[in-house]
């Protein structure tokens, strides 16, 4: 069990190989590793605002729930938005973009640290990154990971989901994240640009719509995006009939019960139309002889796939618009991307890993 | 023996499993969980042993195989216990580190207070105003004055009063100056004792601070000695050639590799990204 040390004093990586699969998402970052570790953290990063906060928190960096819980004392970052690192398009404030980039790096580093790797094992990591991530984004992700791992590769998120489930041909993967919904057509080869579509009707859009709906129903109620997100995570549903959802909302300081059942259903259903639009586009541009296969092989993954009844309602809408459709949700929405990335890492030949070190 | 080991495994699993609430699992998106009973684990260990032996082309007689299986089960149980011991010791170390850090903070505060007290003492010159004269000292001074006056007036006539009065005043002045000097010397001695005490206190606190600092560093280093969790694999795996989709997967993996090579080339040509330093954003 003891690790061996090389002539230069560093641990020799001769004990084994640890594969890490990571799904770097707008809302959550998950890892699955070949040592059995599976972890997920909220994709948020915080740095103590001042010396007092640093002394109190005894840390220079907080990630995930810990950052959420201490956010009044922190410079708080949610570094990914709409599937990419905020500000990386060069449109916003340069200083803000720089900070978000650094926060994304710290998020990647922390996520890899959660794998609890041994010092004497080779670390090979595949990161499922947003398909539309820019070179700057990908560079930041790769550089952050390379500080810890021996070799790292990126691949598109929906592809890793499909690979993990061995669904490589004639399947349509819908990956519903917080910032974007990615649709990917798998046809046995690496998906090309025309095989992938992205829209922003995703988790954040539901939150925004739900917030607006609640504000319209209860104009004096004090509701924060975080409260709305928690309600969504607990009760999201698109079903025609659902149990009444009643929440407590402070109105002029007094907790007031508000029924948000219809608001929740309406907000969640805003995803259905754009998903079926995307599916229709990817199906209609496919070989007509194989279109039915695609229609009957739709796989929904990502955090959004936890919306109760979503696969049924998408299937119903597909039947209405496309004549037929069969939709299934992945078994483990939080880890499907990371599991797939882990499988890719495992299957990747040794010489490829060596060449990208 | 087997039953004993089974019970032991069962106990280990029960005692050392992490408890996760159903709510938490639901929140994490887990819809179903795979349940392994101990007999299945036992079977899996036997299967793993069997496969490992087959892979190495080793064929064992039934009794030897049973013995190897038994050893594998025992090793598995030991590993479970080891992992838990590591976790416990890591928790203890973390707790010790936190306590030491809190102690360190207290020491720093105490040291600051002692240092400012010392600075105050050293910069303060003792004067008569600092001299507190006690009752006993007053009594002693009055007695000496009385004795002196009695001695002075012994055998004196009434017409010698002006000289006597002057001599009495001089005596009183002399005695008072003597008393002041004594009191100042005592006060100075007390101040020196206080300075000496503070200097020794500061030296001691500095020593404690240094050793606590070293302890914290050692604990941090010890924590980093956590060996981590061992991977399932001793060597690079690669695609299983027996995989039904091996051909298609090989092509896909090659494409992923090529895309990553191209990405690195593009990154090489691209200018460094903003925020390239490892420092936290401020």
Coordinates of C-alpha atoms in Angstrom, one line a residue:
Chain A
X1 CA 0.0 0.0 0.0
X2 CA 2.9 2.4 0.6
X3 CA 3.6 4.7 -2.2
X4 CA 7.0 4.7 -3.9
X5 CA 9.0 7.8 -4.4
X6 CA 11.1 8.6 -7.5
X7 CA 14.6 10.1 -7.6
X8 CA 13.2 13.6 -7.8
X9 CA 11.3 13.1 -4.5
X10 CA 7.9 13.0 -6.2
X11 CA 5.5 10.0 -5.9
X12 CA 6.0 7.5 -8.7
X13 CA 2.7 6.9 -10.4
X14 CA 3.1 3.1 -10.6
X15 CA 0.3 2.0 -8.3
X16 CA -2.5 2.1 -10.8
X17 CA -4.8 4.2 -12.9
X18 CA -7.7 6.3 -11.6
X19 CA -10.2 7.2 -14.3
X20 CA -12.4 10.3 -13.6
X21 CA -15.5 11.2 -15.6
X22 CA -16.8 14.7 -15.0
X23 CA -20.0 16.4 -16.1
X24 CA -19.4 20.1 -15.8
X25 CA -22.8 21.7 -15.8
X26 CA -24.3 25.1 -15.2
X27 CA -26.1 24.0 -12.1
X28 CA -24.3 21.0 -10.9
X29 CA -20.9 19.4 -11.5
X30 CA -20.7 15.6 -11.0
X31 CA -17.9 13.1 -11.0
X32 CA -17.8 9.4 -11.3
X33 CA -14.5 7.6 -10.7
X34 CA -13.0 4.2 -11.1
X35 CA -12.4 4.0 -7.3
X36 CA -16.1 4.0 -6.7
X37 CA -16.3 7.7 -5.7
X38 CA -19.4 9.5 -7.1
X39 CA -19.9 13.1 -6.0
X40 CA -22.0 16.0 -7.1
X41 CA -21.6 19.7 -6.1
X42 CA -23.6 22.8 -7.1
X43 CA -21.5 24.7 -9.6
X44 CA -21.1 27.7 -7.4
X45 CA -17.8 29.2 -6.0
X46 CA -17.2 31.7 -3.2
X47 CA -14.3 33.6 -1.9
X48 CA -14.3 35.4 1.6
X49 CA -15.1 39.0 1.1
X50 CA -12.6 40.3 3.6
X51 CA -10.2 39.3 6.4
X52 CA -13.0 38.9 8.9
X53 CA -14.9 36.5 6.7
X54 CA -11.7 34.6 5.9
X55 CA -10.9 34.2 9.6
X56 CA -14.5 33.1 10.3
X57 CA -14.7 30.6 7.5
X58 CA -11.1 29.5 7.8
X59 CA -11.0 29.0 4.1
X60 CA -10.0 30.9 1.0
X61 CA -12.3 29.0 -1.3
X62 CA -15.8 27.5 -0.8
X63 CA -17.6 25.4 -3.4
X64 CA -21.0 24.0 -3.7
X65 CA -23.5 23.9 -0.9
X66 CA -21.0 25.4 1.5
X67 CA -20.7 28.4 -0.7
X68 CA -24.5 28.7 -1.0
X69 CA -24.8 28.5 2.8
X70 CA -22.2 31.3 3.4
X71 CA -22.9 33.5 0.5
X72 CA -23.5 36.8 2.5
X73 CA -19.9 36.6 3.6
X74 CA -18.6 35.7 0.1
X75 CA -17.8 37.1 -3.3
X76 CA -20.1 34.6 -4.9
X77 CA -19.8 33.2 -8.4
X78 CA -21.9 30.9 -10.5
X79 CA -19.3 30.8 -13.2
X80 CA -21.3 28.9 -15.9
X81 CA -24.3 30.4 -17.6
X82 CA -26.1 29.0 -20.7
X83 CA -23.6 26.2 -20.8
X84 CA -20.5 28.4 -21.0
X85 CA -18.2 30.3 -18.7
X86 CA -19.8 33.8 -18.1
X87 CA -18.2 36.6 -20.0
X88 CA -16.2 34.4 -22.2
X89 CA -17.8 35.9 -25.3
X90 CA -15.9 39.1 -24.6
X91 CA -19.2 41.1 -24.5
X92 CA -19.4 41.9 -20.8
X93 CA -17.1 43.4 -18.2
X94 CA -13.5 42.1 -18.7
X95 CA -12.8 42.0 -15.0
X96 CA -16.0 40.1 -14.3
X97 CA -15.1 37.6 -17.1
X98 CA -11.7 37.1 -15.6
X99 CA -13.2 36.3 -12.2
X100 CA -15.7 33.9 -13.6
X101 CA -13.0 32.1 -15.5
X102 CA -10.9 31.7 -12.3
X103 CA -14.0 30.5 -10.4
X104 CA -14.6 27.9 -13.1
X105 CA -11.0 26.7 -12.8
X106 CA -11.4 26.4 -9.0
X107 CA -14.6 24.5 -9.5
X108 CA -12.9 22.0 -11.8
X109 CA -10.0 21.6 -9.4
X110 CA -12.3 21.1 -6.4
X111 CA -14.4 18.5 -8.3
X112 CA -11.3 16.5 -9.2
X113 CA -10.1 16.7 -5.6
X114 CA -13.4 15.1 -4.6
X115 CA -12.3 11.9 -6.3
X116 CA -9.8 11.4 -3.4
X117 CA -7.0 10.2 -5.8
X118 CA -3.9 8.5 -4.5
X119 CA -0.7 10.2 -5.2
X120 CA 0.9 7.2 -6.8
X121 CA -1.9 6.6 -9.4
X122 CA -2.1 8.0 -12.9
X123 CA -5.1 10.2 -13.2
X124 CA -6.9 10.2 -16.5
X125 CA -10.0 12.4 -16.8
X126 CA -12.7 13.0 -19.4
X127 CA -14.8 16.1 -18.9
X128 CA -18.2 16.4 -20.5
X129 CA -18.1 20.1 -21.4
X130 CA -20.8 22.2 -23.1
X131 CA -20.8 21.5 -26.8
X132 CA -20.8 25.2 -27.6
X133 CA -17.9 26.1 -25.3
X134 CA -15.4 28.5 -26.8
X135 CA -11.7 27.9 -27.1
X136 CA -11.2 30.2 -24.2
X137 CA -13.6 28.1 -22.1
X138 CA -12.1 24.8 -23.1
X139 CA -8.6 26.1 -22.5
X140 CA -9.6 27.2 -19.0
X141 CA -11.2 23.8 -18.2
X142 CA -8.2 21.9 -19.6
X143 CA -5.6 24.0 -17.7
X144 CA -7.5 23.8 -14.5
X145 CA -7.7 20.0 -14.8
X146 CA -4.1 19.6 -15.9
X147 CA -2.9 21.0 -12.6
X148 CA -4.1 17.9 -10.9
X149 CA -4.5 15.1 -13.5
X150 CA -2.0 13.5 -15.7
X151 CA -4.1 13.7 -18.9
X152 CA -7.4 15.2 -19.7
X153 CA -9.8 15.1 -22.7
X154 CA -13.0 17.0 -23.3
X155 CA -16.1 15.6 -25.1
X156 CA -19.6 17.0 -25.6
X157 CA -22.0 16.4 -22.8
X158 CA -24.9 14.7 -24.7
X159 CA -22.4 12.4 -26.4
X160 CA -21.0 11.2 -23.1
X161 CA -24.6 10.4 -21.9
X162 CA -25.2 8.3 -25.0
X163 CA -21.8 6.6 -24.8
X164 CA -22.4 5.7 -21.2
X165 CA -25.7 4.0 -22.0
X166 CA -24.3 2.2 -25.1
X167 CA -26.8 4.0 -27.2
X168 CA -24.6 5.0 -30.1
X169 CA -26.8 4.7 -33.2
X170 CA -30.1 6.1 -34.2
X171 CA -30.8 7.8 -30.9
X172 CA -31.7 11.3 -30.0
X173 CA -30.3 12.6 -26.7
X174 CA -31.9 15.5 -25.0
X175 CA -29.7 16.9 -22.2
X176 CA -31.7 19.4 -20.1
X177 CA -29.3 21.4 -18.0
X178 CA -29.8 24.6 -16.0
X179 CA -28.6 27.0 -18.7
X180 CA -29.3 25.1 -21.9
X181 CA -31.0 22.1 -23.4
X182 CA -28.7 20.3 -25.8
X183 CA -30.1 17.9 -28.4
X184 CA -27.8 15.5 -30.1
X185 CA -28.4 13.0 -32.9
X186 CA -26.3 9.9 -32.6
X187 CA -25.6 7.9 -35.7
X188 CA -22.7 5.7 -34.8
X189 CA -20.1 8.4 -35.5
X190 CA -19.0 11.5 -33.6
X191 CA -21.8 14.0 -33.8
X192 CA -21.1 16.8 -36.2
X193 CA -22.3 20.4 -35.8
X194 CA -25.5 19.6 -37.8
X195 CA -26.2 16.8 -35.4
X196 CA -26.5 19.1 -32.4
X197 CA -28.9 21.8 -31.4
X198 CA -28.9 24.0 -28.3
X199 CA -31.6 26.2 -26.9
X200 CA -31.9 28.1 -23.7
X201 CA -35.3 26.7 -22.6
X202 CA -33.8 24.9 -19.6
X203 CA -33.8 24.9 -15.8
X204 CA -33.0 28.6 -15.5
X205 CA -35.9 29.4 -17.9
X206 CA -38.3 27.5 -15.8
X207 CA -37.1 29.4 -12.7
X208 CA -37.6 32.7 -14.4
X209 CA -41.1 31.8 -15.7
X210 CA -42.1 30.4 -12.3
X211 CA -40.9 33.6 -10.6
X212 CA -42.9 35.7 -13.0
X213 CA -46.0 33.6 -12.6
X214 CA -45.8 33.7 -8.8
X215 CA -45.2 37.5 -8.9
X216 CA -48.3 37.9 -11.0
X217 CA -50.3 35.8 -8.6
X218 CA -48.9 37.3 -5.4
X219 CA -47.5 40.8 -6.3
X220 CA -46.6 41.7 -2.7
X221 CA -44.9 38.4 -2.0
X222 CA -41.1 38.3 -1.5
X223 CA -39.7 35.5 -3.6
X224 CA -36.0 35.0 -4.5
X225 CA -34.6 32.9 -7.4
X226 CA -33.1 30.6 -4.9
X227 CA -36.6 29.9 -3.3
X228 CA -38.1 29.3 -6.7
X229 CA -35.2 26.9 -7.6
X230 CA -35.8 24.9 -4.4
X231 CA -39.5 24.6 -5.1
X232 CA -38.8 23.5 -8.7
X233 CA -36.4 20.9 -7.5
X234 CA -39.0 19.5 -5.2
X235 CA -42.2 19.7 -7.1
X236 CA -41.4 20.2 -10.9
X237 CA -44.1 18.5 -12.9
X238 CA -45.8 18.8 -16.3
X239 CA -48.6 16.4 -15.6
X240 CA -52.2 17.4 -16.2
X241 CA -53.1 16.3 -12.7
X242 CA -50.8 16.9 -9.9
X243 CA -51.0 17.2 -6.1
X244 CA -51.6 20.8 -5.1
X245 CA -48.4 22.7 -4.4
X246 CA -48.7 25.2 -1.6
X247 CA -45.8 27.2 -0.4
X248 CA -45.2 29.8 2.3
X249 CA -44.3 33.2 0.9
X250 CA -43.5 36.2 3.1
X251 CA -46.0 39.1 2.4
X252 CA -45.1 42.3 4.3
X253 CA -43.3 40.0 6.8
X254 CA -46.1 37.6 7.3
X255 CA -45.9 34.0 6.0
X256 CA -48.7 33.6 3.5
X257 CA -49.7 30.3 1.9
X258 CA -49.8 30.5 -1.9
X259 CA -50.9 27.7 -4.3
X260 CA -48.3 27.5 -7.1
X261 CA -49.6 24.3 -8.8
X262 CA -50.6 25.9 -12.1
X263 CA -47.6 28.2 -12.1
X264 CA -45.3 25.2 -11.7
X265 CA -47.0 23.2 -14.5
X266 CA -47.0 26.2 -16.8
X267 CA -43.4 27.0 -16.2
X268 CA -42.2 23.4 -16.6
X269 CA -44.2 23.0 -19.8
X270 CA -42.4 25.9 -21.5
X271 CA -39.6 23.3 -22.2
X272 CA -41.8 20.9 -24.1
X273 CA -42.5 23.0 -27.2
X274 CA -38.8 23.9 -27.9
X275 CA -37.7 20.3 -27.2
X276 CA -40.1 18.9 -29.8
X277 CA -39.2 21.7 -32.2
X278 CA -35.5 20.6 -31.9
X279 CA -36.4 16.9 -32.2
X280 CA -38.4 17.7 -35.3
X281 CA -35.6 19.5 -36.9
X282 CA -33.0 16.8 -36.2
X283 CA -35.4 14.1 -37.4
X284 CA -36.5 15.9 -40.5
X285 CA -32.9 16.4 -41.7
X286 CA -32.1 12.7 -41.1
X287 CA -32.2 9.9 -43.7
X288 CA -36.0 9.4 -44.2
X289 CA -35.6 5.6 -44.1
X290 CA -34.3 5.9 -40.5
X291 CA -36.4 8.7 -39.2
X292 CA -38.8 6.4 -37.4
X293 CA -35.9 4.8 -35.5
X294 CA -34.9 8.2 -34.3
X295 CA -38.4 9.1 -33.3
X296 CA -38.7 5.9 -31.2
X297 CA -35.3 6.3 -29.5
X298 CA -35.4 9.6 -27.7
X299 CA -33.4 9.7 -24.4
X300 CA -33.9 12.5 -21.9
X301 CA -31.1 13.2 -19.5
X302 CA -29.7 16.0 -17.3
X303 CA -31.2 17.6 -14.2
X304 CA -34.3 18.7 -16.2
X305 CA -35.2 15.1 -16.9
X306 CA -36.3 14.8 -13.3
X307 CA -39.4 16.9 -14.1
X308 CA -42.3 14.6 -13.3
X309 CA -44.1 13.3 -16.4
X310 CA -41.8 15.1 -18.9
X311 CA -41.0 12.1 -21.0
X312 CA -44.7 11.3 -21.3
X313 CA -45.7 14.8 -22.3
X314 CA -42.8 15.1 -24.8
X315 CA -43.9 11.7 -26.2
X316 CA -47.5 12.8 -26.5
X317 CA -46.4 16.0 -28.3
X318 CA -44.2 14.0 -30.6
X319 CA -47.1 11.7 -31.5
X320 CA -49.3 14.7 -32.2
X321 CA -46.7 16.5 -34.4
X322 CA -44.6 13.7 -35.8
X323 CA -47.0 10.7 -35.8
X324 CA -45.0 8.6 -33.4
X325 CA -42.5 8.9 -30.7
X326 CA -41.0 6.9 -27.8
X327 CA -39.2 8.8 -25.0
X328 CA -37.3 7.4 -22.0
X329 CA -35.6 9.2 -19.2
X330 CA -32.1 8.2 -18.1
X331 CA -32.0 6.2 -14.9
X332 CA -29.5 8.5 -13.0
X333 CA -29.9 12.1 -14.4
X334 CA -27.3 13.6 -12.1
X335 CA -24.6 11.1 -12.9
X336 CA -25.5 10.0 -16.5
X337 CA -23.0 12.4 -18.0
X338 CA -20.2 11.6 -15.5
X339 CA -20.8 7.9 -15.9
X340 CA -20.5 8.2 -19.7
X341 CA -17.3 10.3 -19.4
X342 CA -15.9 7.7 -17.1
X343 CA -16.7 5.0 -19.6
X344 CA -15.0 7.0 -22.3
X345 CA -11.9 7.4 -20.1
X346 CA -11.8 3.7 -19.4
X347 CA -12.1 2.7 -23.0
X348 CA -9.6 5.3 -24.3
X349 CA -6.4 3.5 -25.5
X350 CA -3.2 4.1 -23.5
X351 CA -1.4 5.7 -26.4
X352 CA -4.1 8.4 -26.8
X353 CA -3.8 9.3 -23.2
X354 CA 0.0 9.5 -23.5
X355 CA -0.2 11.7 -26.6
X356 CA -2.4 14.4 -25.0
X357 CA -0.4 14.6 -21.7
Chain B
X1 CA -15.7 -20.1 10.2
X2 CA -17.7 -19.1 7.1
X3 CA -20.7 -18.1 9.2
X4 CA -18.5 -16.1 11.5
X5 CA -17.0 -14.2 8.6
X6 CA -20.4 -13.6 7.1
X7 CA -21.6 -12.2 10.4
X8 CA -18.4 -10.1 10.6
X9 CA -18.9 -8.8 7.1
X10 CA -22.6 -8.1 7.8
X11 CA -21.6 -6.2 11.0
X12 CA -18.9 -4.2 9.1
X13 CA -21.4 -3.2 6.5
X14 CA -24.0 -2.2 9.0
X15 CA -21.5 -0.3 11.2
X16 CA -19.5 1.4 8.5
X17 CA -22.0 2.3 5.9
X18 CA -22.9 5.9 5.3
X19 CA -26.5 6.6 6.0
X20 CA -28.2 8.7 3.3
X21 CA -31.8 9.8 3.7
X22 CA -34.3 8.9 1.0
X23 CA -35.0 12.7 0.6
X24 CA -31.4 13.4 -0.1
X25 CA -31.2 10.6 -2.7
X26 CA -34.4 11.9 -4.3
X27 CA -32.9 15.4 -4.4
X28 CA -29.7 14.0 -6.0
X29 CA -31.8 12.6 -8.7
X30 CA -31.6 9.0 -7.6
X31 CA -34.8 7.1 -8.5
X32 CA -33.8 3.6 -7.6
X33 CA -31.0 2.1 -5.7
X34 CA -29.2 -1.2 -6.2
X35 CA -29.4 -3.3 -3.1
X36 CA -26.6 -5.8 -2.4
X37 CA -27.2 -8.4 0.3
X38 CA -24.1 -9.9 2.0
X39 CA -24.5 -13.3 0.2
X40 CA -24.4 -11.5 -3.1
X41 CA -21.2 -9.7 -2.1
X42 CA -19.8 -13.1 -1.0
X43 CA -20.7 -14.5 -4.4
X44 CA -19.1 -11.5 -6.1
X45 CA -15.8 -11.9 -4.2
X46 CA -15.8 -15.6 -5.2
X47 CA -16.5 -14.6 -8.9
X48 CA -13.7 -12.0 -8.8
X49 CA -11.3 -14.6 -7.5
X50 CA -12.4 -17.1 -10.1
X51 CA -12.0 -14.5 -13.0
X52 CA -8.6 -13.3 -11.7
X53 CA -7.4 -16.9 -11.6
X54 CA -8.8 -17.7 -15.1
X55 CA -7.2 -14.5 -16.5
X56 CA -3.9 -15.7 -15.3
X57 CA -4.5 -19.3 -16.5
X58 CA -4.4 -20.7 -13.0
X59 CA -6.5 -23.8 -12.2
X60 CA -6.8 -24.8 -8.6
X61 CA -8.3 -27.8 -7.0
X62 CA -11.6 -27.2 -5.2
X63 CA -10.2 -27.1 -1.7
X64 CA -7.4 -24.7 -2.7
X65 CA -9.9 -22.5 -4.5
X66 CA -12.1 -22.5 -1.4
X67 CA -9.1 -21.4 0.7
X68 CA -8.2 -18.6 -1.8
X69 CA -11.8 -17.4 -1.7
X70 CA -11.8 -17.4 2.1
X71 CA -8.6 -15.4 2.1
X72 CA -10.1 -12.9 -0.4
X73 CA -13.1 -12.5 1.8
X74 CA -10.9 -11.9 4.9
X75 CA -8.8 -9.4 2.9
X76 CA -12.0 -7.6 1.8
X77 CA -13.2 -7.3 5.4
X78 CA -9.7 -6.0 6.4
X79 CA -9.9 -3.4 3.7
X80 CA -13.3 -2.2 4.9
X81 CA -12.0 -1.8 8.4
X82 CA -8.8 -0.1 7.2
X83 CA -10.8 2.4 5.2
X84 CA -12.9 3.2 8.2
X85 CA -9.9 3.6 10.4
X86 CA -8.4 6.1 7.9
X87 CA -11.7 8.0 7.9
X88 CA -11.7 8.1 11.7
X89 CA -8.1 9.2 12.0
X90 CA -8.6 11.9 9.3
X91 CA -11.6 13.2 11.3
X92 CA -9.5 13.2 14.5
X93 CA -6.7 15.0 12.8
X94 CA -9.1 17.6 11.4
X95 CA -10.5 18.2 14.9
X96 CA -7.1 18.5 16.4
X97 CA -6.0 20.9 13.7
X98 CA -9.1 23.1 14.4
X99 CA -8.5 23.1 18.2
X100 CA -4.9 24.0 17.6
X101 CA -5.8 26.8 15.3
X102 CA -8.2 28.2 17.9
X103 CA -5.5 27.9 20.5
X104 CA -3.1 29.6 18.1
X105 CA -5.5 32.5 17.8
X106 CA -5.8 32.8 21.6
X107 CA -2.0 32.8 21.9
X108 CA -1.6 35.5 19.3
X109 CA -4.1 37.7 21.2
X110 CA -2.4 37.1 24.5
X111 CA 1.0 37.8 23.0
X112 CA -0.2 41.1 21.5
X113 CA -1.6 42.2 25.0
X114 CA 1.7 41.2 26.7
X115 CA 3.8 43.1 24.1
X116 CA 1.7 46.3 24.5
X117 CA 1.9 46.0 28.3
X118 CA 5.7 45.7 28.1
X119 CA 6.0 48.7 25.8
X120 CA 3.9 50.8 28.2
X121 CA 6.0 49.7 31.2
X122 CA 9.3 50.4 29.4
X123 CA 8.3 53.8 28.3
X124 CA 7.0 54.8 31.8
X125 CA 9.4 56.5 34.2
X126 CA 8.6 55.9 37.8
X127 CA 8.0 59.1 39.8
X128 CA 6.8 60.0 43.3
X129 CA 3.3 60.1 41.9
X130 CA 3.5 56.4 41.3
X131 CA 4.6 55.8 44.9
X132 CA 1.8 54.6 47.1
X133 CA 2.8 55.1 50.7
X134 CA 1.2 52.5 53.0
X135 CA 0.0 52.8 56.6
X136 CA 3.0 50.9 57.9
X137 CA 5.4 53.1 56.0
X138 CA 3.7 56.2 57.4
X139 CA 3.8 54.8 61.0
X140 CA 7.5 54.0 60.6
X141 CA 8.2 57.5 59.2
X142 CA 6.3 59.2 62.1
X143 CA 8.2 57.1 64.6
X144 CA 11.6 58.0 63.1
X145 CA 10.6 61.7 63.1
X146 CA 9.5 61.5 66.7
X147 CA 12.7 59.8 67.8
X148 CA 14.7 62.4 65.9
X149 CA 12.9 65.3 67.5
X150 CA 13.1 63.8 71.0
X151 CA 16.9 63.4 70.5
X152 CA 17.1 67.0 69.3
X153 CA 15.2 68.6 72.2
X154 CA 17.0 66.6 74.8
X155 CA 18.6 69.1 77.4
X156 CA 17.6 72.1 75.4
X157 CA 16.6 75.5 77.0
X158 CA 13.6 77.6 75.9
X159 CA 15.7 80.5 74.4
X160 CA 17.3 78.2 71.9
X161 CA 13.9 77.8 70.1
X162 CA 14.8 79.4 66.7
X163 CA 17.8 77.1 66.2
X164 CA 15.8 74.2 67.4
X165 CA 13.0 74.9 65.0
X166 CA 15.4 75.1 62.1
X167 CA 17.2 71.9 63.1
X168 CA 13.8 70.2 63.4
X169 CA 12.8 71.3 59.9
X170 CA 16.1 70.1 58.5
X171 CA 15.7 66.8 60.2
X172 CA 12.2 66.4 58.9
X173 CA 13.3 67.3 55.3
X174 CA 16.2 64.9 55.5
X175 CA 14.0 62.1 56.8
X176 CA 11.3 62.8 54.1
X177 CA 13.9 62.8 51.3
X178 CA 15.3 59.5 52.6
X179 CA 11.8 58.1 52.7
X180 CA 11.1 59.2 49.1
X181 CA 14.3 57.7 47.8
X182 CA 13.5 54.4 49.5
X183 CA 9.9 54.4 48.1
X184 CA 11.1 55.2 44.6
X185 CA 13.7 52.5 44.7
X186 CA 11.0 50.0 45.7
X187 CA 8.7 51.2 43.0
X188 CA 11.5 50.9 40.4
X189 CA 12.3 47.5 41.6
X190 CA 8.6 46.5 41.2
X191 CA 8.6 47.9 37.7
X192 CA 11.7 46.0 36.8
X193 CA 10.1 42.8 38.2
X194 CA 7.0 43.5 36.1
X195 CA 9.1 44.0 33.0
X196 CA 11.1 40.9 33.7
X197 CA 7.9 38.9 34.2
X198 CA 6.4 40.3 30.9
X199 CA 9.6 39.5 29.0
X200 CA 9.6 36.0 30.3
X201 CA 5.9 35.7 29.5
X202 CA 6.4 36.9 26.0
X203 CA 9.3 34.5 25.4
X204 CA 7.2 31.7 26.7
X205 CA 4.2 32.7 24.5
X206 CA 6.6 33.0 21.5
X207 CA 7.8 29.5 22.2
X208 CA 4.2 28.1 22.5
X209 CA 3.2 29.9 19.3
X210 CA 6.1 28.5 17.4
X211 CA 5.5 24.9 18.6
X212 CA 1.7 25.2 18.0
X213 CA 2.5 26.5 14.5
X214 CA 4.8 23.6 13.9
X215 CA 2.0 21.2 15.2
X216 CA -0.6 22.7 12.9
X217 CA 1.9 22.4 9.9
X218 CA 2.6 18.8 10.9
X219 CA -1.2 18.0 11.2
X220 CA -1.7 19.6 7.8
X221 CA 1.0 17.5 6.4
X222 CA -0.3 14.4 8.1
X223 CA -3.7 15.1 6.6
X224 CA -2.2 15.3 3.2
X225 CA -0.8 11.9 3.8
X226 CA -4.3 10.5 3.4
X227 CA -3.6 7.9 0.8
X228 CA -6.8 8.5 -1.0
X229 CA -9.1 5.8 -2.4
X230 CA -7.5 3.2 -4.5
X231 CA -8.7 2.8 -8.1
X232 CA -10.1 -0.5 -9.3
X233 CA -7.5 -0.6 -12.0
X234 CA -3.7 -1.3 -11.8
X235 CA -3.1 -0.5 -15.4
X236 CA -4.5 1.4 -18.3
X237 CA -7.6 -0.5 -19.6
X238 CA -8.7 0.5 -23.1
X239 CA -11.6 -0.9 -25.0
X240 CA -12.7 -4.4 -24.3
X241 CA -12.4 -6.2 -27.6
X242 CA -15.3 -8.5 -26.6
X243 CA -17.6 -5.5 -26.5
X244 CA -20.4 -5.9 -29.1
X245 CA -19.8 -2.3 -30.3
X246 CA -16.1 -2.4 -30.1
X247 CA -15.6 -1.4 -33.8
X248 CA -17.9 1.6 -33.6
X249 CA -16.5 2.7 -30.2
X250 CA -12.9 2.5 -31.5
X251 CA -13.8 4.9 -34.2
X252 CA -15.6 7.2 -31.8
X253 CA -12.7 7.2 -29.4
X254 CA -10.3 8.0 -32.2
X255 CA -12.4 10.9 -33.2
X256 CA -12.6 12.2 -29.6
X257 CA -8.8 11.9 -29.4
X258 CA -8.3 13.8 -32.7
X259 CA -10.7 16.6 -31.6
X260 CA -8.7 17.0 -28.4
X261 CA -5.4 17.1 -30.3
X262 CA -6.9 19.8 -32.6
X263 CA -8.2 21.6 -29.6
X264 CA -4.7 21.7 -28.0
X265 CA -3.2 23.0 -31.3
X266 CA -5.9 25.7 -31.4
X267 CA -5.2 26.6 -27.8
X268 CA -1.5 26.8 -28.6
X269 CA -2.3 29.4 -31.2
X270 CA -4.8 31.2 -29.1
X271 CA -3.6 34.0 -26.8
X272 CA -3.6 33.2 -23.0
X273 CA -7.0 33.5 -21.4
X274 CA -7.9 36.3 -19.1
X275 CA -7.4 35.3 -15.4
X276 CA -4.5 33.0 -16.1
X277 CA -3.1 33.4 -12.7
X278 CA -3.9 30.8 -10.0
X279 CA -4.8 33.5 -7.5
X280 CA -8.4 33.7 -6.4
X281 CA -10.4 36.4 -8.1
X282 CA -10.5 39.5 -6.0

